[in-house]
Coordinates of C-alpha atoms in Angstrom, one line a residue:
M1 CA 27.4 14.4 -19.6
T2 CA 24.0 14.3 -21.0
S3 CA 21.3 14.9 -18.6
I4 CA 17.6 13.8 -18.8
D5 CA 16.6 17.3 -19.4
D6 CA 18.7 17.2 -22.7
L7 CA 16.4 14.5 -24.0
P8 CA 13.1 14.9 -25.9
I9 CA 11.3 13.8 -22.6
R10 CA 7.6 14.3 -22.3
D11 CA 7.1 18.1 -21.1
D12 CA 4.7 16.8 -18.1
L13 CA 7.3 14.6 -17.3
R14 CA 10.0 17.2 -16.6
G15 CA 11.2 18.1 -13.4
L16 CA 9.6 15.1 -11.6
S17 CA 11.2 12.7 -9.2
P18 CA 11.0 9.1 -9.3
Y19 CA 9.5 7.3 -6.4
G20 CA 11.9 5.7 -3.8
A21 CA 12.3 5.5 -0.1
P22 CA 15.9 5.7 1.1
Q23 CA 17.5 2.3 0.6
K24 CA 20.2 2.1 3.3
H25 CA 21.8 -1.2 4.6
V26 CA 20.8 -1.2 8.2
K27 CA 20.1 -4.1 10.9
I28 CA 16.4 -2.9 11.5
A29 CA 14.5 -1.6 8.4
L30 CA 11.1 -0.3 9.5
N31 CA 10.6 2.2 6.7
V32 CA 8.7 0.6 3.8
N33 CA 6.1 -1.3 5.8
E34 CA 7.3 -4.5 4.6
N35 CA 6.3 -7.4 6.6
T36 CA 9.6 -8.1 8.6
H37 CA 8.8 -11.8 9.3
P38 CA 10.5 -14.4 7.4
I39 CA 8.1 -16.9 5.5
P40 CA 7.5 -19.9 7.5
E41 CA 10.2 -22.8 6.5
A42 CA 7.8 -25.3 5.4
V43 CA 5.9 -22.8 3.2
A44 CA 9.1 -21.6 1.8
R45 CA 10.0 -25.3 1.1
S46 CA 6.6 -25.6 -0.8
I47 CA 7.1 -22.4 -2.5
V48 CA 10.6 -23.7 -3.8
E49 CA 9.5 -26.9 -5.2
A50 CA 6.4 -25.1 -7.0
L51 CA 9.1 -22.7 -8.4
A52 CA 11.4 -25.9 -9.3
A53 CA 8.3 -27.6 -11.3
S54 CA 7.5 -24.8 -13.2
I55 CA 11.0 -23.7 -14.2
L56 CA 10.8 -26.9 -16.5
T57 CA 8.4 -25.2 -18.7
V58 CA 9.9 -21.7 -18.8
N59 CA 10.7 -22.1 -22.6
R60 CA 7.1 -21.6 -22.9
Y61 CA 5.2 -18.4 -22.3
P62 CA 3.0 -18.5 -19.4
D63 CA -0.4 -18.7 -18.9
R64 CA -1.7 -15.3 -20.5
E65 CA -5.0 -15.4 -18.4
F66 CA -3.3 -16.8 -15.0
T67 CA -6.3 -18.7 -14.5
E68 CA -5.0 -20.7 -11.8
L69 CA -3.9 -17.8 -9.7
R70 CA -7.0 -16.1 -10.3
D71 CA -9.1 -19.1 -8.9
S72 CA -6.9 -19.1 -5.9
L73 CA -7.0 -15.3 -5.3
A74 CA -10.9 -15.6 -5.5
R75 CA -10.9 -18.1 -3.1
Y76 CA -9.0 -16.3 -0.7
L77 CA -11.1 -13.0 -0.9
G78 CA -14.4 -14.9 -0.6
H79 CA -17.6 -12.7 -0.8
G80 CA -18.8 -14.9 -3.7
L81 CA -16.0 -13.9 -6.0
T82 CA -14.9 -16.0 -8.8
R83 CA -12.0 -15.8 -11.3
D84 CA -13.9 -13.7 -13.7
N85 CA -14.0 -10.7 -10.6
V86 CA -10.0 -10.9 -10.0
W87 CA -7.2 -9.6 -12.1
A88 CA -3.4 -9.4 -11.0
A89 CA -0.4 -8.0 -12.0
N90 CA 3.4 -7.3 -10.7
G91 CA 2.5 -5.6 -7.6
S92 CA -0.5 -3.4 -6.8
N93 CA 1.5 -0.5 -8.4
E94 CA 0.9 -2.0 -11.9
V95 CA -2.6 -2.9 -10.9
L96 CA -3.0 0.8 -10.6
Q97 CA -1.3 1.6 -13.5
Q98 CA -3.2 -0.4 -15.7
I99 CA -6.6 1.2 -14.3
L100 CA -5.4 4.6 -15.1
Q101 CA -4.0 3.4 -18.5
A102 CA -7.6 2.2 -19.1
F103 CA -9.9 4.7 -17.9
G104 CA -7.4 7.7 -17.3
G105 CA -5.1 9.5 -19.8
P106 CA -4.7 13.0 -21.2
G107 CA -8.1 15.0 -20.7
R108 CA -9.1 13.0 -17.9
S109 CA -8.4 13.4 -14.2
V110 CA -8.2 11.4 -11.0
L111 CA -9.5 12.8 -7.6
A112 CA -7.2 11.6 -4.4
F113 CA -6.6 13.1 -1.0
P114 CA -3.3 13.7 0.4
P115 CA -1.4 12.7 2.3
T116 CA -1.8 9.2 0.7
Y117 CA 0.1 6.7 -1.1
S118 CA 2.7 8.5 -3.3
M119 CA 2.7 6.0 -6.0
H120 CA -0.8 7.3 -6.7
S121 CA 0.0 10.7 -8.0
I122 CA 3.5 9.2 -9.9
L123 CA 1.1 7.1 -11.6
A124 CA -1.2 9.7 -12.4
A125 CA 1.7 11.5 -14.0
S126 CA 3.3 8.6 -15.9
T127 CA -0.1 8.1 -17.8
G128 CA -0.7 11.8 -18.5
T129 CA -4.0 11.9 -16.1
R130 CA -4.6 15.2 -14.4
W131 CA -3.9 14.8 -10.6
I132 CA -6.4 16.6 -8.3
A133 CA -5.7 16.9 -4.6
G134 CA -8.7 16.8 -2.4
E135 CA -8.5 17.8 1.4
R136 CA -9.0 15.6 4.5
D137 CA -11.0 16.2 7.5
E138 CA -9.4 16.4 10.8
E139 CA -7.0 13.6 12.0
F140 CA -6.5 12.5 8.4
G141 CA -10.4 11.4 7.7
I142 CA -12.5 11.6 4.8
S143 CA -16.3 11.9 5.4
P144 CA -19.2 11.1 3.1
E145 CA -19.8 15.0 3.0
T146 CA -16.4 16.0 2.2
A147 CA -15.7 13.1 -0.5
V148 CA -19.0 14.0 -2.4
R149 CA -18.2 18.0 -2.1
W150 CA -14.7 17.1 -3.7
I151 CA -16.3 15.1 -6.5
T152 CA -19.2 17.6 -7.2
D153 CA -16.8 20.4 -7.5
T154 CA -14.0 18.6 -9.6
A155 CA -15.9 15.9 -11.9
P156 CA -13.0 13.5 -11.9
D157 CA -13.0 10.5 -14.0
I158 CA -11.3 8.2 -11.3
V159 CA -11.4 8.8 -7.4
F160 CA -8.6 7.1 -5.5
F161 CA -9.2 6.1 -2.1
C162 CA -6.8 4.3 0.2
S163 CA -8.2 2.0 3.4
P164 CA -6.2 2.0 5.8
N165 CA -4.3 5.3 4.4
N166 CA -0.8 5.0 3.8
P167 CA 0.9 7.0 5.3
T168 CA -1.5 7.9 8.4
G169 CA -3.0 4.3 8.8
T170 CA -6.6 6.1 8.9
P171 CA -9.4 3.7 8.4
L172 CA -12.1 4.7 5.5
S173 CA -16.0 4.1 6.3
L174 CA -17.9 2.3 3.7
E175 CA -20.4 4.8 4.1
T176 CA -17.9 7.3 2.4
I177 CA -17.2 4.7 -0.5
R178 CA -20.9 4.5 -1.3
A179 CA -21.7 8.2 -1.1
A180 CA -18.6 8.6 -3.3
Y181 CA -19.7 6.0 -6.0
D182 CA -23.2 7.5 -6.1
A183 CA -21.7 10.9 -6.6
T184 CA -19.8 10.1 -9.7
D185 CA -20.0 8.1 -13.1
G186 CA -16.5 7.9 -13.0
V187 CA -14.2 5.1 -11.4
V188 CA -13.9 4.5 -7.7
V189 CA -10.6 2.8 -6.6
V190 CA -10.0 1.4 -3.1
D191 CA -6.5 0.5 -2.4
E192 CA -6.9 -2.1 0.3
A193 CA -2.8 -3.0 0.4
Y194 CA -3.1 -3.0 4.5
A195 CA -6.5 -4.5 4.7
E196 CA -5.4 -7.5 6.6
F197 CA -4.3 -5.6 9.7
A198 CA -7.6 -3.8 10.1
P199 CA -9.4 -5.0 13.4
D200 CA -11.0 -8.5 13.3
G201 CA -14.5 -8.4 11.8
E202 CA -14.4 -5.2 10.0
P203 CA -15.9 -5.2 6.6
T204 CA -13.8 -4.2 3.9
A205 CA -14.7 -2.4 0.3
L206 CA -15.2 -6.0 -1.3
T207 CA -18.7 -6.0 0.5
L208 CA -19.8 -3.1 -1.8
L209 CA -18.8 -4.7 -5.1
D210 CA -22.0 -6.5 -6.0
G211 CA -24.2 -4.1 -8.2
R212 CA -21.4 -1.5 -8.4
P213 CA -19.6 -1.9 -11.9
R214 CA -17.3 1.1 -11.7
L215 CA -15.9 -0.1 -8.1
I216 CA -12.6 -1.6 -8.0
V217 CA -10.7 -2.9 -4.6
S218 CA -7.0 -3.6 -5.1
R219 CA -5.1 -5.7 -2.8
T220 CA -1.5 -6.9 -2.6
M221 CA 0.5 -9.9 -1.1
S222 CA 3.7 -7.9 -0.4
K223 CA 2.5 -6.8 3.1
A224 CA 0.4 -9.6 5.1
F225 CA 1.9 -12.6 3.0
A226 CA 5.4 -11.3 3.3
F227 CA 5.8 -11.4 -0.5
A228 CA 7.1 -7.8 -1.1
G229 CA 10.0 -9.5 -3.3
A230 CA 7.5 -11.6 -5.4
R231 CA 5.8 -8.7 -6.8
V232 CA 2.1 -9.7 -6.9
G233 CA -0.7 -7.6 -6.6
Y234 CA -4.1 -8.1 -7.4
M235 CA -7.8 -6.5 -7.5
A236 CA -11.5 -7.3 -7.4
S237 CA -14.1 -5.8 -9.7
D238 CA -17.1 -6.4 -12.0
P239 CA -15.8 -8.8 -14.7
A240 CA -16.2 -6.0 -17.3
V241 CA -13.2 -3.9 -15.5
A242 CA -10.6 -7.0 -15.9
D243 CA -11.7 -6.9 -19.8
A244 CA -10.7 -3.3 -19.9
M245 CA -7.2 -4.3 -18.0
R246 CA -6.9 -6.8 -21.1
L247 CA -6.9 -4.0 -23.5
V248 CA -3.6 -2.2 -21.6
R249 CA -1.7 -5.1 -20.3
L250 CA 1.3 -6.3 -21.9
P251 CA 1.2 -9.9 -23.3
Y252 CA 2.1 -12.3 -20.7
H253 CA 2.7 -9.7 -18.3
L254 CA 2.9 -12.3 -15.2
S255 CA 6.0 -14.8 -15.5
T256 CA 5.4 -18.5 -15.0
L257 CA 7.4 -18.1 -12.0
T258 CA 5.3 -15.6 -10.4
Q259 CA 2.2 -17.4 -10.9
A260 CA 3.7 -20.2 -9.4
A261 CA 4.9 -18.9 -6.5
A262 CA 2.0 -16.8 -5.4
I263 CA -0.3 -20.1 -5.9
A264 CA 2.0 -21.8 -3.7
A265 CA 1.8 -19.0 -1.0
L266 CA -1.9 -18.9 -1.2
A267 CA -2.4 -22.8 -0.7
H268 CA -0.9 -22.0 2.9
T269 CA -2.9 -18.8 3.7
R270 CA -3.3 -19.9 7.2
E271 CA 0.7 -20.3 7.9
M272 CA 1.3 -17.1 5.9
L273 CA -1.4 -15.0 7.9
A274 CA -0.4 -16.3 11.3
M275 CA 2.2 -13.6 11.5
V276 CA -0.5 -11.1 11.2
D277 CA -1.9 -10.9 14.6
D278 CA 2.0 -10.7 15.9
I279 CA 2.3 -7.5 13.6
K280 CA -1.1 -5.9 15.0
A281 CA 0.4 -6.6 18.5
Q282 CA 3.5 -4.5 17.9
R283 CA 1.8 -2.0 16.1
D284 CA -0.9 -1.4 19.0
R285 CA 2.4 -1.4 21.1
L286 CA 3.8 1.4 19.3
L287 CA 0.3 3.3 19.8
V288 CA 0.8 2.7 23.5
E289 CA 4.6 3.3 24.0
L290 CA 5.1 6.3 21.7
P291 CA 2.9 8.6 23.8
K292 CA 4.7 7.4 26.9
L293 CA 7.9 8.9 25.2
G294 CA 6.0 12.3 24.7
Y295 CA 4.9 11.8 20.9
I296 CA 1.5 12.0 19.3
V297 CA 0.2 8.9 17.6
H298 CA -2.7 8.7 15.1
E299 CA -5.2 6.0 14.9
S300 CA -3.8 3.2 12.5
W301 CA -5.5 -0.1 11.0
A302 CA -2.2 -0.9 9.1
N303 CA 1.0 -2.2 10.0
F304 CA 2.7 1.1 10.9
V305 CA 2.4 4.2 12.8
L306 CA 2.3 7.8 12.1
F307 CA 3.8 9.7 15.0
G308 CA 3.9 13.5 15.6
G309 CA 5.2 15.7 17.9
V310 CA 8.8 15.5 16.4
A311 CA 10.7 18.8 16.7
D312 CA 13.0 18.0 14.2
P313 CA 12.1 14.7 12.0
N314 CA 15.3 14.7 9.9
A315 CA 17.6 15.0 13.2
V316 CA 15.7 11.9 14.6
F317 CA 15.7 10.2 11.4
E318 CA 19.7 10.7 11.3
A319 CA 20.1 9.8 15.1
L320 CA 18.1 6.3 14.7
L321 CA 20.2 5.5 11.8
E322 CA 23.5 5.6 13.8
H323 CA 21.4 3.2 16.1
D324 CA 21.0 1.1 12.8
I325 CA 17.6 1.6 12.5
I326 CA 15.6 3.3 9.5
V327 CA 11.9 4.6 9.6
R328 CA 10.4 7.1 7.3
D329 CA 10.4 10.8 6.8
L330 CA 7.7 11.7 4.6
A331 CA 8.3 15.4 4.8
I332 CA 4.8 15.8 6.9
P333 CA 5.9 18.6 9.4
N334 CA 6.8 17.2 12.6
H335 CA 6.1 13.7 12.1
L336 CA 7.8 10.0 11.5
R337 CA 6.4 6.5 10.2
V338 CA 7.6 3.4 11.7
T339 CA 6.3 0.0 10.4
A340 CA 5.6 -2.5 13.2
G341 CA 8.5 -5.2 13.1
T342 CA 8.9 -8.0 15.1
E343 CA 8.9 -7.7 18.8
A344 CA 12.7 -7.4 19.0
E345 CA 12.7 -4.8 16.4
T346 CA 10.0 -2.8 17.9
S347 CA 11.7 -3.0 21.3
A348 CA 15.2 -2.0 19.6
F349 CA 13.3 0.9 17.9
L350 CA 11.3 2.2 21.2
Q351 CA 14.8 1.9 23.1
A352 CA 17.0 3.9 20.7
L353 CA 14.0 6.1 20.3
G354 CA 13.6 6.7 23.9
E355 CA 17.6 7.4 24.3
I356 CA 17.5 9.9 21.4
T357 CA 14.3 11.6 23.0
A358 CA 16.1 11.8 26.6
L359 CA 19.5 13.1 25.2
G360 CA 18.3 15.4 22.7
D361 CA 17.3 19.1 23.3
I362 CA 14.2 20.2 21.9
G363 CA 15.4 22.4 19.0
S364 CA 16.7 19.1 17.1
F365 CA 15.1 16.0 19.0
G366 CA 12.4 14.8 20.7
P367 CA 8.8 15.6 21.2
L368 CA 7.6 19.1 20.5
G369 CA 6.9 20.9 23.9
R370 CA 8.6 18.0 25.9
I371 CA 10.5 19.8 29.0
D372 CA 13.1 17.3 30.5
S373 CA 14.7 18.5 33.8

């Protein structure tokens, strides 16, 4: 049987692994940071009606400039943004890929700070952009001084930040973003996929866009809008950056149906975001309850919690699977990550983990250093 190694694939792609969290059919899936709340029925009906209307025109190509969608996204983001500041694609991954296609590529580099979203390095590899792995400060933070030091030492063409960071949930200060921007002549990208889960009133990188034409803020409808299956991501930037995206995007890359569904969802922003407060409450609950079981938690402004002190993450992962629950083992030593689900899902997870912790021995299950009598 022919394998990929038998094909004349690019040398820099040999030996790489594709992105992919385990896809297992379980009752409670808390492994990929989905919004586990269903879309409200009234909103779902509105989206279906929009799709029904748009299906009548699918014999024609979609609006190549997705003008109405960009208007809707600009209204949602606020901050004085207009359609000219907005770009969208099939998930924020495609937005990030287009950024790398336009500003990266062979002979260019991108600096990021692992542990961070794994697709960043995968997209760098797929576009032939050299990946530079910077180092974080304690508790997964990135100070302005740390960011500037790495930029000065490595002179990257692109700098990637993730705020809040995935998989740690760590917030990123605006001071760090400002300092990084001032330290480079390249593009600075702030991936704000989980921005809606930050504490109320906290400013985002959107507030820094004015006067910074090389700053890009990427967002997604997958998380807060419960639209993971629809694949809608977008970015805000200087209009010139959107012009650069037009040079690398595929023609008519956003389907008529995708545009219609997203526009309809954005028309119901209040209803769609009503579930965010509940998700934040469950995240905060995890931050309180996991330490009671003896685990170490890290500050999170996202819809998930990274917890440490796990003696054998794979064993705990497998034990949770036996309870029909899946979380994420990210190969961070002694850590696992869990998505904040519904109240019922969070309760089931905490109960199962409590049982596993109580029954397991320190060598294979439970928190490091925990001694059960």
